[in-house]
CSV table of C-alpha atoms in Angstrom, one decimal:
chain,number,residue,atom,x,y,z
E,1,MET,CA,-15.9,-17.8,-23.8
E,2,THR,CA,-13.9,-15.3,-22.1
E,3,ALA,CA,-15.4,-12.6,-19.7
E,4,PRO,CA,-16.1,-9.0,-21.1
E,5,ALA,CA,-13.5,-6.8,-20.0
E,6,ARG,CA,-14.4,-4.5,-17.0
E,7,PHE,CA,-13.6,-0.7,-16.2
E,8,ARG,CA,-10.8,-0.2,-13.6
E,9,SER,CA,-11.1,3.1,-11.9
E,10,ARG,CA,-8.0,5.0,-10.8
E,11,LEU,CA,-9.8,6.3,-7.9
E,12,VAL,CA,-10.9,3.0,-6.5
E,13,ALA,CA,-7.2,1.6,-6.8
E,14,GLY,CA,-6.0,4.4,-4.9
E,15,LEU,CA,-8.4,4.2,-2.1
E,16,LEU,CA,-7.8,0.5,-1.7
E,17,ALA,CA,-4.5,0.9,-2.1
E,18,LEU,CA,-4.2,3.7,1.0
E,19,PHE,CA,-7.2,2.1,3.3
E,20,ALA,CA,-6.4,-1.6,2.8
E,21,GLY,CA,-3.1,-1.8,1.1
E,22,PHE,CA,-1.8,-4.5,3.4
E,23,SER,CA,-4.2,-6.9,2.4
E,24,GLY,CA,-3.7,-6.4,-1.4
E,25,ALA,CA,-6.9,-5.5,-2.2
E,26,HIS,CA,-5.8,-2.5,-4.9
E,27,ARG,CA,-3.9,-5.6,-6.6
E,28,ALA,CA,-7.0,-7.7,-6.4
E,29,TYR,CA,-9.0,-5.1,-7.5
E,30,LEU,CA,-6.9,-4.5,-10.3
E,31,GLY,CA,-6.3,-8.5,-11.1
E,32,ALA,CA,-2.9,-9.0,-10.4
E,33,ARG,CA,-1.8,-12.5,-10.3
E,34,TRP,CA,0.3,-12.4,-7.3
E,35,TRP,CA,-2.1,-10.0,-4.9
E,36,PRO,CA,-2.2,-12.6,-2.5
E,37,ILE,CA,1.7,-11.8,-1.5
E,38,TYR,CA,0.7,-8.7,0.6
E,39,PRO,CA,-1.3,-10.2,3.1
E,40,LEU,CA,0.9,-13.6,3.0
E,41,ILE,CA,3.8,-11.3,4.1
E,42,ALA,CA,2.1,-8.3,6.6
E,43,MET,CA,-0.7,-10.7,8.4
E,44,PRO,CA,1.8,-13.3,9.4
E,45,ALA,CA,4.5,-10.6,10.4
E,46,ILE,CA,2.0,-8.5,12.6
E,47,GLY,CA,0.9,-11.5,14.0
E,48,PHE,CA,4.4,-12.2,15.6
E,49,ALA,CA,4.8,-8.9,16.2
E,50,LEU,CA,1.7,-8.6,18.4
E,51,ARG,CA,2.7,-11.8,20.6
E,52,ALA,CA,6.0,-9.8,21.6
E,53,GLU,CA,6.6,-7.4,24.2
E,54,PRO,CA,6.6,-4.6,23.3
E,55,TRP,CA,5.3,-5.1,19.6
E,56,TYR,CA,6.4,-2.2,17.9
E,57,ARG,CA,10.0,-3.3,18.3
E,58,HIS,CA,9.7,-6.7,16.9
E,59,PRO,CA,10.9,-7.3,13.6
E,60,GLY,CA,7.3,-8.3,12.2
E,61,PHE,CA,6.0,-4.8,13.0
E,62,PHE,CA,8.8,-3.3,10.4
E,63,VAL,CA,8.2,-6.2,7.6
E,64,ALA,CA,4.4,-5.1,7.7
E,65,ALA,CA,5.2,-1.6,8.1
E,66,LEU,CA,7.1,-1.7,4.9
E,67,VAL,CA,4.1,-3.5,2.9
E,68,VAL,CA,1.9,-0.7,3.8
E,69,VAL,CA,4.6,1.9,2.9
E,70,ALA,CA,5.0,-0.1,-0.3
E,71,ALA,CA,0.9,0.2,-0.7
E,72,MET,CA,1.1,3.9,0.0
E,73,LEU,CA,3.7,4.1,-2.8
E,74,GLU,CA,1.2,2.4,-5.2
E,75,ALA,CA,-1.6,4.7,-4.2
E,76,ILE,CA,0.3,7.6,-5.2
E,77,GLY,CA,1.7,5.7,-8.1
E,78,PHE,CA,-2.0,5.1,-9.5
E,79,SER,CA,-3.4,8.3,-8.7
E,80,LEU,CA,-0.6,10.5,-10.4
E,81,VAL,CA,-0.6,8.4,-13.7
E,82,SER,CA,-1.9,9.7,-16.9
E,83,ASP,CA,-5.3,8.8,-18.0
E,84,GLU,CA,-3.9,7.2,-21.3
E,85,ARG,CA,-1.4,5.1,-19.6
E,86,TRP,CA,-3.9,3.8,-16.9
E,87,ASP,CA,-6.2,2.9,-19.8
E,88,ALA,CA,-3.8,1.3,-22.0
E,89,ARG,CA,-2.7,-0.8,-18.8
E,90,TYR,CA,-5.9,-1.6,-17.0
E,91,ASN,CA,-8.6,-0.7,-19.8
E,92,ALA,CA,-7.6,-2.1,-22.5
E,93,GLY,CA,-10.7,-3.3,-24.6
E,94,VAL,CA,-13.1,-1.3,-22.5
E,95,ALA,CA,-15.3,1.5,-24.0
E,96,ARG,CA,-15.1,3.8,-21.0
E,97,ARG,CA,-12.3,5.9,-20.4
E,98,SER,CA,-10.7,7.4,-17.5
E,99,ARG,CA,-11.2,11.3,-16.4
E,100,GLY,CA,-8.6,12.7,-14.1
E,101,GLY,CA,-9.4,15.1,-11.2
E,102,TRP,CA,-8.8,16.4,-8.1
E,103,SER,CA,-10.2,13.3,-6.3
E,104,ASN,CA,-7.2,11.6,-7.6
E,105,VAL,CA,-4.6,14.1,-6.4
E,106,PHE,CA,-6.2,14.1,-2.7
E,107,VAL,CA,-5.6,10.9,-2.7
E,108,ALA,CA,-2.1,11.1,-3.6
E,109,ILE,CA,-1.6,13.8,-1.0
E,110,ALA,CA,-3.3,11.3,1.7
E,111,ALA,CA,-1.0,8.4,0.9
E,112,LEU,CA,2.0,10.9,0.9
E,113,LEU,CA,1.0,12.0,4.1
E,114,LEU,CA,0.5,8.9,6.1
E,115,GLY,CA,2.7,7.2,4.5
E,116,THR,CA,5.4,9.9,5.6
E,117,VAL,CA,4.4,9.8,9.0
E,118,LEU,CA,4.6,5.6,9.2
E,119,LEU,CA,7.9,5.8,7.6
E,120,LEU,CA,9.3,8.1,9.8
E,121,SER,CA,7.3,6.7,12.7
E,122,VAL,CA,9.0,3.2,11.9
E,123,LEU,CA,12.6,4.6,11.3
E,124,ALA,CA,12.7,6.5,14.5
E,125,ILE,CA,11.4,3.4,16.4
E,126,ALA,CA,14.1,1.2,14.7
E,127,LEU,CA,16.9,3.4,15.2
E,128,GLU,CA,16.0,4.1,18.6
E,129,THR,CA,16.0,0.5,19.1
E,130,TRP,CA,19.4,-0.2,17.4
E,131,PHE,CA,21.2,2.5,19.2
E,132,ARG,CA,19.9,2.1,22.7
E,133,PRO,CA,22.2,1.4,25.3
E,134,PRO,CA,21.9,-1.7,26.7
E,135,LEU,CA,20.0,-2.3,30.0
E,136,PRO,CA,22.5,-3.2,32.9
């Protein structure tokens, strides 16, 4: 016997990607097979970075930040996909149908803002580190 298909909400997937994207929680919620790849990349990278001084200049910090930016992009994609495409992909065989609303748009806006701030901050730190003159 197979388990009955369960309804998967776009809003929940978007919020999980927004707030816990580094852990792959959104992919686990959607039933993705390779969801552990997110924490397997992000957690050791940030662990190595936290042992360095300064931690925000360590390459591990940049790798972990890219994982978070990827999760923000997924939050935007989940939030803005049409109801029909979402249901066809994640809710096939479920009687309940998705209903879009402003909450999905607000999640997309928040993900865009947070992702942009993070990406620009990481880019500024990376470029400053790269072009900084050597210390005497």
